PDB file of C-alpha atoms in Angstrom:
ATOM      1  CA  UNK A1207     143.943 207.907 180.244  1.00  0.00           C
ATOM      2  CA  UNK A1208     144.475 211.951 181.164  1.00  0.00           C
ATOM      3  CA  UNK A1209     142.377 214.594 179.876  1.00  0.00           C
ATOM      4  CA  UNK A1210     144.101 216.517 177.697  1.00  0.00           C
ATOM      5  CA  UNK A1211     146.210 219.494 179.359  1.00  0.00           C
ATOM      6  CA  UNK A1212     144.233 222.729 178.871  1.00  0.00           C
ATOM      7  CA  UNK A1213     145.777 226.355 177.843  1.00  0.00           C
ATOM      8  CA  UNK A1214     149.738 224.909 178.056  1.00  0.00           C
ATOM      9  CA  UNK A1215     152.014 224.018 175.612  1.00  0.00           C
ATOM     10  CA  UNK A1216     152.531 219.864 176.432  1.00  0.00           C
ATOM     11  CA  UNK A1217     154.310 217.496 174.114  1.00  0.00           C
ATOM     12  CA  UNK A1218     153.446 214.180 172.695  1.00  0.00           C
ATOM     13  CA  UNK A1219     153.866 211.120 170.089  1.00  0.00           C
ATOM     14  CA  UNK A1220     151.126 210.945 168.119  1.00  0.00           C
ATOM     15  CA  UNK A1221     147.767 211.635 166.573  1.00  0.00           C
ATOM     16  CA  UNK A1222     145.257 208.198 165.986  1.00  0.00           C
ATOM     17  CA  UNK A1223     142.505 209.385 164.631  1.00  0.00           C
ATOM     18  CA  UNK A1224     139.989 206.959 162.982  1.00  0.00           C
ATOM     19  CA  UNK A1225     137.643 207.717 160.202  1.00  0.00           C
ATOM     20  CA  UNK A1226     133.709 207.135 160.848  1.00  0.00           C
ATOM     21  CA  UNK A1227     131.611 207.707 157.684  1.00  0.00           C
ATOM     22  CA  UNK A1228     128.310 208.742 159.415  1.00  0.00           C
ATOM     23  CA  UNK A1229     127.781 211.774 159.718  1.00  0.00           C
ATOM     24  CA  UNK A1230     128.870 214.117 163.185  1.00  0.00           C
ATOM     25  CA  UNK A1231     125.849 213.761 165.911  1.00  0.00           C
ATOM     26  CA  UNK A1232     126.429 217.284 166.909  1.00  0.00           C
ATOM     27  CA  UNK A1233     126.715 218.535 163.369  1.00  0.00           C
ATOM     28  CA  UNK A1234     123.318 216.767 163.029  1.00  0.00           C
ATOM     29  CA  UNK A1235     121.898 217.787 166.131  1.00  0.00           C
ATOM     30  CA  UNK A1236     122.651 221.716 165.417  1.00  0.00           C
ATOM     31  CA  UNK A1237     122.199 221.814 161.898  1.00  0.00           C
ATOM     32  CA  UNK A1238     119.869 224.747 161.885  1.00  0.00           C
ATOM     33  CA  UNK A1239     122.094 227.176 163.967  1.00  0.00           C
ATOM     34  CA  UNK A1240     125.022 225.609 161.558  1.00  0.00           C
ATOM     35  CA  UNK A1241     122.542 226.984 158.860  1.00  0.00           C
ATOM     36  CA  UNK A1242     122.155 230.458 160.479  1.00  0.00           C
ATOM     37  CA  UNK A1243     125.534 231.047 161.060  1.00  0.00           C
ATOM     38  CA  UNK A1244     126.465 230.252 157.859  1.00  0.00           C
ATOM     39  CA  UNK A1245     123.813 232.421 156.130  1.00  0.00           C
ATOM     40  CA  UNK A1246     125.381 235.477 158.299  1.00  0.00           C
ATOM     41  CA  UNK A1247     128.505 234.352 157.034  1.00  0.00           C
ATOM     42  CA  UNK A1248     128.045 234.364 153.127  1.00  0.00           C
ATOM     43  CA  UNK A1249     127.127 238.375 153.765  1.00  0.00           C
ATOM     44  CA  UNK A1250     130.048 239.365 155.952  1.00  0.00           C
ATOM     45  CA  UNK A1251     132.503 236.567 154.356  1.00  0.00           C
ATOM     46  CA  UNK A1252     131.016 235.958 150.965  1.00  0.00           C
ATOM     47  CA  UNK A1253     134.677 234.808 149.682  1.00  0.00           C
ATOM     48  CA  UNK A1254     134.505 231.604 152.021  1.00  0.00           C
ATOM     49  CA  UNK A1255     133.753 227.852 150.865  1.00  0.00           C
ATOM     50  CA  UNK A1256     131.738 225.594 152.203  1.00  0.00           C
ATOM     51  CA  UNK A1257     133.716 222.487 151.514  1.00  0.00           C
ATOM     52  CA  UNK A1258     134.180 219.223 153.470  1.00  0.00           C
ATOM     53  CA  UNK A1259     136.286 219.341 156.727  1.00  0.00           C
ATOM     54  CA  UNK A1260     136.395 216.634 159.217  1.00  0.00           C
ATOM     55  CA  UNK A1261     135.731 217.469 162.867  1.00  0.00           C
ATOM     56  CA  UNK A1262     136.481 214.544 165.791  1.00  0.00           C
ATOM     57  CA  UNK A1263     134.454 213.362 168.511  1.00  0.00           C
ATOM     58  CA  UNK A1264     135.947 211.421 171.716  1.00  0.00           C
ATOM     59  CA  UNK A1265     139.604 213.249 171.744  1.00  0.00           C
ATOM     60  CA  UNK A1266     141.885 211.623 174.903  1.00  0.00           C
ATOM     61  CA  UNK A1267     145.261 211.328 175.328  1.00  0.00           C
ATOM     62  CA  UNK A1268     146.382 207.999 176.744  1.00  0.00           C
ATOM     63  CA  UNK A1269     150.374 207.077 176.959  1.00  0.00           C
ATOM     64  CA  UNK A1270     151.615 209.544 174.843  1.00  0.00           C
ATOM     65  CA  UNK A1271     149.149 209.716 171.993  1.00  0.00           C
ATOM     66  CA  UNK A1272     145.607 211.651 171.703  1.00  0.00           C
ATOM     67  CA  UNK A1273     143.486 209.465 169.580  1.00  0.00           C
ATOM     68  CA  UNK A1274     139.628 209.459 168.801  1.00  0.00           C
ATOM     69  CA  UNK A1275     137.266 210.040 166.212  1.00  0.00           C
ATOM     70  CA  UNK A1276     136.761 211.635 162.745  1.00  0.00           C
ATOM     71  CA  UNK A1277     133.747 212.447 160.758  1.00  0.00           C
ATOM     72  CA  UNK A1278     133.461 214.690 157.521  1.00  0.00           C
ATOM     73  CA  UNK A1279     131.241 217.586 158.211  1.00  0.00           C
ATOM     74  CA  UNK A1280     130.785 220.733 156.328  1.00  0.00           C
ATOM     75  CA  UNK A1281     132.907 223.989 156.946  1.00  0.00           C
ATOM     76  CA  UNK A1282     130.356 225.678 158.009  1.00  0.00           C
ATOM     77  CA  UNK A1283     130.057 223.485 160.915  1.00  0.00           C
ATOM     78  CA  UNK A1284     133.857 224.094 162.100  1.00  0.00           C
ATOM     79  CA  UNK A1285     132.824 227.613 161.939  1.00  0.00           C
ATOM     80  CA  UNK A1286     129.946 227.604 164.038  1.00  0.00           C
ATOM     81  CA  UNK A1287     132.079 225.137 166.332  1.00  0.00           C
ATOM     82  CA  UNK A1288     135.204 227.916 166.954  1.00  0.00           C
ATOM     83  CA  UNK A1289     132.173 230.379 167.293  1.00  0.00           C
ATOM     84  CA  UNK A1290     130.518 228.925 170.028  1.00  0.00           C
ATOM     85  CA  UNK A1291     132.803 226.583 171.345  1.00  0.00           C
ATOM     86  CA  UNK A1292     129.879 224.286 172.845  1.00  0.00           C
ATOM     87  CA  UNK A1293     130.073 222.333 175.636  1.00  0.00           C
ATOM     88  CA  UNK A1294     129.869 218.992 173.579  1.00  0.00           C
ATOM     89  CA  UNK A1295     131.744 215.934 172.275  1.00  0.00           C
ATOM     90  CA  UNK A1296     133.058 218.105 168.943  1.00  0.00           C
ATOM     91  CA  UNK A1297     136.205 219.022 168.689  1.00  0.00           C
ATOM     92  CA  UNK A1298     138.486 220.907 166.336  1.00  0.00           C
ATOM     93  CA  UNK A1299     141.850 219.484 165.922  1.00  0.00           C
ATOM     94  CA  UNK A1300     144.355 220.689 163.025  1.00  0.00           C
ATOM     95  CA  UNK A1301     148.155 220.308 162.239  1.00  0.00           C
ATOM     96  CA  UNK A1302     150.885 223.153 161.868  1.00  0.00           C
ATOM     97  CA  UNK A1303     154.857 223.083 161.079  1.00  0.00           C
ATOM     98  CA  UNK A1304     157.145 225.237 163.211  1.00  0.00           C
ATOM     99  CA  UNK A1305     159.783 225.981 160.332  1.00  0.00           C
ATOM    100  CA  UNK A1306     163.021 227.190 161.980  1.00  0.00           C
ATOM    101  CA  UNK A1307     165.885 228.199 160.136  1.00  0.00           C
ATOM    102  CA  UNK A1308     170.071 227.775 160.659  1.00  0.00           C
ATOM    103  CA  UNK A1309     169.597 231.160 161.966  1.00  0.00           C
ATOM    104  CA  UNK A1310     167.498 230.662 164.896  1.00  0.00           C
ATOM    105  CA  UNK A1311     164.526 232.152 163.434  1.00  0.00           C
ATOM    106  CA  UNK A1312     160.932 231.123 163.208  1.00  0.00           C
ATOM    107  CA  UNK A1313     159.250 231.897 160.089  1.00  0.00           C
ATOM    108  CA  UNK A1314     155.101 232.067 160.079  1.00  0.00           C
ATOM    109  CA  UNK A1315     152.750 233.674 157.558  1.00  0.00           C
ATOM    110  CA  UNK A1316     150.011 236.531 158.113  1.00  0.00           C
ATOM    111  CA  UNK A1317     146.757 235.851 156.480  1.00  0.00           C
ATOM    112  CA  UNK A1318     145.215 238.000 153.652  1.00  0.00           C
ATOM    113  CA  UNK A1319     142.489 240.025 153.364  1.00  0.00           C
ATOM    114  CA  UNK A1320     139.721 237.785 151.786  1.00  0.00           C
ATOM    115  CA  UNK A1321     140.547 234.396 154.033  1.00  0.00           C
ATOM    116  CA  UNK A1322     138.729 233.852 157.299  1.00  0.00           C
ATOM    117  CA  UNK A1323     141.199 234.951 159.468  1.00  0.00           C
ATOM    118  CA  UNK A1324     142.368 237.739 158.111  1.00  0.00           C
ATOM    119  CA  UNK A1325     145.694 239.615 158.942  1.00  0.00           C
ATOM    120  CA  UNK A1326     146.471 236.669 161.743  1.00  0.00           C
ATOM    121  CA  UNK A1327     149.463 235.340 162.382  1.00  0.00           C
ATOM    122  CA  UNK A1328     149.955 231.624 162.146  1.00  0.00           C
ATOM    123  CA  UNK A1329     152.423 228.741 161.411  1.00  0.00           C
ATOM    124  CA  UNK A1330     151.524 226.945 158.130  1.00  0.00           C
ATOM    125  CA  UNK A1331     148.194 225.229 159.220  1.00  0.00           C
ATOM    126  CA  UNK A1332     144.816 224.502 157.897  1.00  0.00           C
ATOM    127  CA  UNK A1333     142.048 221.980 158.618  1.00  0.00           C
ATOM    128  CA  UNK A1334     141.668 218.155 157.804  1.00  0.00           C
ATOM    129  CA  UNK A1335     139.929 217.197 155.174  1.00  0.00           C
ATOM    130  CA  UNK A1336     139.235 214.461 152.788  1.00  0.00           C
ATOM    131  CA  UNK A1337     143.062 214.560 151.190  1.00  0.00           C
ATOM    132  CA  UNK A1338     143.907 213.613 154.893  1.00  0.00           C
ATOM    133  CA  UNK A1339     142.038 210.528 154.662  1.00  0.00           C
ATOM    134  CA  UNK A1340     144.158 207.298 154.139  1.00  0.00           C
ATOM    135  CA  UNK A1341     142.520 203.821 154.344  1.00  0.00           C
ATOM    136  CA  UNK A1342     139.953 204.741 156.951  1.00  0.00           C
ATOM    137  CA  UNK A1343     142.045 206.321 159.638  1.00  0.00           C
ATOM    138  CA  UNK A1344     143.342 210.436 159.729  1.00  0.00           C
ATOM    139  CA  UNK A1345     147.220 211.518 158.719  1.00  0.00           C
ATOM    140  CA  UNK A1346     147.455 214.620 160.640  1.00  0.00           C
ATOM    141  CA  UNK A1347     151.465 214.684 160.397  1.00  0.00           C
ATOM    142  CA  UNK A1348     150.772 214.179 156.177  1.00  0.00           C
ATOM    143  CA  UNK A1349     148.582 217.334 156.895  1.00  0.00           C
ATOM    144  CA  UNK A1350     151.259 219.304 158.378  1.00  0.00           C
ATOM    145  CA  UNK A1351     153.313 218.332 154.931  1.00  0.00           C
ATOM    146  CA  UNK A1352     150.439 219.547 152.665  1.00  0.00           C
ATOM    147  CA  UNK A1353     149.180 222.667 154.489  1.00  0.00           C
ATOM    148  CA  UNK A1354     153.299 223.725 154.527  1.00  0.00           C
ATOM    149  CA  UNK A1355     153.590 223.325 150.877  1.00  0.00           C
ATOM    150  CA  UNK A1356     150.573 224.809 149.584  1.00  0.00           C
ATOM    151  CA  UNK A1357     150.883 227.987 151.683  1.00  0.00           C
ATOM    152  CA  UNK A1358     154.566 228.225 151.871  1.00  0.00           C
ATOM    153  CA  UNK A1359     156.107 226.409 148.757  1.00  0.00           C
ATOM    154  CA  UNK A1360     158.298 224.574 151.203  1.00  0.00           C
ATOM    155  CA  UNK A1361     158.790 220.930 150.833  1.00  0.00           C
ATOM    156  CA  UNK A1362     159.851 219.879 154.607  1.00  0.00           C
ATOM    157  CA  UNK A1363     159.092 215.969 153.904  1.00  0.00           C
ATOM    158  CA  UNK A1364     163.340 215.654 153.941  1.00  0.00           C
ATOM    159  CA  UNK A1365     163.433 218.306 156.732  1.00  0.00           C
ATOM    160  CA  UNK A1366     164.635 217.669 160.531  1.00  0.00           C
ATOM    161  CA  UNK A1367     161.327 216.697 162.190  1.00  0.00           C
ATOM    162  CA  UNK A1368     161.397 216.753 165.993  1.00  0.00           C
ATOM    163  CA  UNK A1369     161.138 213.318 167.473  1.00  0.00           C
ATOM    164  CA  UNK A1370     157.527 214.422 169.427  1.00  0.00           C
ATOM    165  CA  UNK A1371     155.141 217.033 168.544  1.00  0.00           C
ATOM    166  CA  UNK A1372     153.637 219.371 171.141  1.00  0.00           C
ATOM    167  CA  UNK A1373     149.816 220.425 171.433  1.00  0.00           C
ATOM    168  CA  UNK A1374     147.857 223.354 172.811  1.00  0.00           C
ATOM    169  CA  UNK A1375     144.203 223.245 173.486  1.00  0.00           C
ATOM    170  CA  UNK A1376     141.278 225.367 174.516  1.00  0.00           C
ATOM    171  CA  UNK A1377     137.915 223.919 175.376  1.00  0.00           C
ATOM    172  CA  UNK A1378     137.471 221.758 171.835  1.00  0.00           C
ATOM    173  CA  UNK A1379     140.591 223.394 170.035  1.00  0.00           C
ATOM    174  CA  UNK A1380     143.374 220.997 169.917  1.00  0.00           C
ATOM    175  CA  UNK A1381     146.397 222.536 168.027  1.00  0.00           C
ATOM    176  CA  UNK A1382     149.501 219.933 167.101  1.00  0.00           C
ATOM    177  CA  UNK A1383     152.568 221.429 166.107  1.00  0.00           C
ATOM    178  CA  UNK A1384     155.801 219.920 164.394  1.00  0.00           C
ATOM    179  CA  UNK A1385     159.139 222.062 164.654  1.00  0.00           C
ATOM    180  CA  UNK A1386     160.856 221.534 161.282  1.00  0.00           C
ATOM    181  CA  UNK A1387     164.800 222.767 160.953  1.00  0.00           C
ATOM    182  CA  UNK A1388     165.978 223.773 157.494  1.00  0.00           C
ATOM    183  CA  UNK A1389     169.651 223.929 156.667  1.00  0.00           C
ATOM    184  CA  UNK A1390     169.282 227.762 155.170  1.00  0.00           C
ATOM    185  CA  UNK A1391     168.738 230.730 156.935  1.00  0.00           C
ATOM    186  CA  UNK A1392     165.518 233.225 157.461  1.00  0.00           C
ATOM    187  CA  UNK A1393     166.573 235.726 154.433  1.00  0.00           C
ATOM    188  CA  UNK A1394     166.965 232.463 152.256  1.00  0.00           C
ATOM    189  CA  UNK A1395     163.717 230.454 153.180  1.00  0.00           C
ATOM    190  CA  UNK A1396     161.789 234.366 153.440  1.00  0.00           C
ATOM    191  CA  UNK A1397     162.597 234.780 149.789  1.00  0.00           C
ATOM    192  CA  UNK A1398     161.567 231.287 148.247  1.00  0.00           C
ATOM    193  CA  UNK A1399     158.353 231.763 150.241  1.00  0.00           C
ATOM    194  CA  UNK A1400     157.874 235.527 149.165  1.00  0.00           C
ATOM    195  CA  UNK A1401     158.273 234.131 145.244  1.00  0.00           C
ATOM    196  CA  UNK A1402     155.733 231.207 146.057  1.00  0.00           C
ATOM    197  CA  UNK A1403     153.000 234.196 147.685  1.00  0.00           C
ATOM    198  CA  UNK A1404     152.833 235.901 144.800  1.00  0.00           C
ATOM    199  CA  UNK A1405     152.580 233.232 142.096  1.00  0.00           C
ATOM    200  CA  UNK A1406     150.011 231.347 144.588  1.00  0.00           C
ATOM    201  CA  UNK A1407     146.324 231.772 142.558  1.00  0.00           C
ATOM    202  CA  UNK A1408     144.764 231.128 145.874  1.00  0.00           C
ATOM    203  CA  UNK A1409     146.284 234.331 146.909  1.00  0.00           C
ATOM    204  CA  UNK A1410     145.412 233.332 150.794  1.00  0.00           C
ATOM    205  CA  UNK A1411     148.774 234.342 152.593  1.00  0.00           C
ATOM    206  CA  UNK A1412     150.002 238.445 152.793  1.00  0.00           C
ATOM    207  CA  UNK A1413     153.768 238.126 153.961  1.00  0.00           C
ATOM    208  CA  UNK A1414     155.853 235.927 155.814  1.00  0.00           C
ATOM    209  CA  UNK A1415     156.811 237.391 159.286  1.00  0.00           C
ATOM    210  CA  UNK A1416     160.230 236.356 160.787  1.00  0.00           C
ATOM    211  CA  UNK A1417     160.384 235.459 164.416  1.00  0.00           C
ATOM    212  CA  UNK A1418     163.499 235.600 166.072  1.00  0.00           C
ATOM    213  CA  UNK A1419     161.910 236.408 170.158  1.00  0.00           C
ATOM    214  CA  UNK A1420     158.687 235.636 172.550  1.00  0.00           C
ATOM    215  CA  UNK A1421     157.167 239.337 171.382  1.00  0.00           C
ATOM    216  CA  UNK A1422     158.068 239.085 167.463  1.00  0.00           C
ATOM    217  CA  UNK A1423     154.510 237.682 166.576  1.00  0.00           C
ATOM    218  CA  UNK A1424     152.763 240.827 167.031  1.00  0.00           C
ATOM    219  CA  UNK A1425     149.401 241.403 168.676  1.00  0.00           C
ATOM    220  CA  UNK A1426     147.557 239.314 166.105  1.00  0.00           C
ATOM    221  CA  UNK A1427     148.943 235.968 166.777  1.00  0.00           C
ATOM    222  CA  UNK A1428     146.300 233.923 168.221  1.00  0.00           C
ATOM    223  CA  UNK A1429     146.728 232.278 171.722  1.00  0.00           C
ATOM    224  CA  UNK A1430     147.743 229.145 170.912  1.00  0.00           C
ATOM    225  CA  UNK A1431     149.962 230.844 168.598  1.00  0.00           C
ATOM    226  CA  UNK A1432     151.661 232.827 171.020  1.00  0.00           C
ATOM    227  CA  UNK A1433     151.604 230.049 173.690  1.00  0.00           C
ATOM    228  CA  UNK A1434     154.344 227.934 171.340  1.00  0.00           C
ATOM    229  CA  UNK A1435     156.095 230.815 170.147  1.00  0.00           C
ATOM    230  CA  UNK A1436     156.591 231.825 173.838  1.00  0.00           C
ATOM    231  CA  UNK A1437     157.066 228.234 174.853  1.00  0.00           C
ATOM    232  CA  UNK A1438     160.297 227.082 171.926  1.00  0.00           C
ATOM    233  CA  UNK A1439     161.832 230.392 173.032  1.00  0.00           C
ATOM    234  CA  UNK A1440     162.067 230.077 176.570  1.00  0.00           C
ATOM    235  CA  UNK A1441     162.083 226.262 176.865  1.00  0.00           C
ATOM    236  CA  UNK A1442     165.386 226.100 174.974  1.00  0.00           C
ATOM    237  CA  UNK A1443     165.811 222.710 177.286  1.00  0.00           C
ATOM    238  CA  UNK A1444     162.933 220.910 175.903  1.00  0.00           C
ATOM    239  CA  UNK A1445     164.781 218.783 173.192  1.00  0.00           C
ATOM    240  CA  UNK A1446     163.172 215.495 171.879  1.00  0.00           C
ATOM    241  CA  UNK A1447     165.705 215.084 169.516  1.00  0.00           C
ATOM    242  CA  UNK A1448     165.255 215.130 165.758  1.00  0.00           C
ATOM    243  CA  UNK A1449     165.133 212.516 162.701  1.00  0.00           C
ATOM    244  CA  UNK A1450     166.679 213.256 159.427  1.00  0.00           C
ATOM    245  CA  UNK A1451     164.159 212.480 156.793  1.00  0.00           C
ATOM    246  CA  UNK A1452     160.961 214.783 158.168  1.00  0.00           C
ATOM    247  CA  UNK A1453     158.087 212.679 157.917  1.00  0.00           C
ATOM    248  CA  UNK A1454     157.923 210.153 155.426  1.00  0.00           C
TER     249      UNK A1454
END
């Protein structure tokens, strides 16, 4: 068993994560500052949900695959976790799809207004929750499928997956990524996800924002953002190789 490597881009095989239906001891052990933060939240954010998120406990990485723990645990809980980013057994782990295109290009979204991260620049991502839940254990790669096609419109279950997925962390963030190839280029993929933004009622995504270098991002991609962008344009080498039917 390693720790798992801290503020680098590092690849791996997998993500075991197992389901435990008690509830989170350090959701239960800081429920009241979970309370306050969320109270402050509802004034400055009063567009958020507090819905049911599942945050992990235990997180190693042992020949090749980070495994551990999941509990459900309210949203306001993840938020008080990126917040404060304790020094405690909870972690925040979540899924994203690097889509690239024939072109060479890297297509992520910027965040609207009313979301809680508003005007960043991600891949497709979101956090696990209760659809992510199959017989007791965690599908973060069936995560990366869903979050894809509800804020891009892009079905990538028949895409070319990369054999391994790389990771990013900071303190209790754990970020997994998936890079995704698509047989048509950026101005092709940029328009089928520009029709599915506007039609989307959950109206969470502003614009898609085509990356085709280390400094296209803008100043608004977070670091673990940047820190793959930076790494699958530099690191042209790093090749796992790639199966033809995405992920199912």
């Amino acid at each position: 068993m390693i720790p798992i490597p801290e503020n680098r881009v590092f690849s791996f095989d997998a993500v075991q994560l197992s389901l435990d239906p008690a509830g989170h001891p350090w959701v239960s052990a800081e429920r009241s500052a979970i309370a306050a933060n969320w109270a402050r939240e509802e004034i400055e954010r009063p567009w958020l949900f507090n819905g049911t998120v599942l945050l992990h406990r235990g997180l190693q990485l042992e020949g090749g695959v980070i495994t551990g723990t999941s509990h459900r645990a309210p949203y306001a809980a993840l938020r008080q976790l990126v917040a404060t980013m304790p020094d405690a057994d909870a972690w925040h782990l979540f899924g994203s799809a690097l889509i690239l295109t024939s072109d060479d290009a890297m297509l992520l979204i910027r965040m609207a207004a009313k979301t809680a991260n508003p005007g960043k620049v991600y891949a497709p991502a979101g956090s696990l929750d209760e659809s992510d839940i199959s017989d007791g254990t965690v599908d973060v790669q069936g995560g990366i499928l869903r979050e894809a096609l509800e804020e891009t419109g892009l079905d990538l279950s028949g895409a070319m997956a990369e054999n391994r997925l790389l990771g990013w962390r900071r303190a209790r963030l754990v970020a997994v990524f998936r890079r995704f190839r698509l047989a048509e280029t950026a101005d092709v993929l940029v328009s089928r996800m520009r029709a599915h933004i506007r039609t989307d009622p959950e109206q969470e995504i502003a614009d898609v924002v085509v990356v085709r270098g280390p400094e296209d991002a803008g100043p608004t991609a977070p670091p673990h953002m940047q820190a793959v962008i930076d790494f699958h344009f530099t690191a042209a080498e790093h090749d796992s190789g790639w199966q033809g039917s995405g992920l199912r």
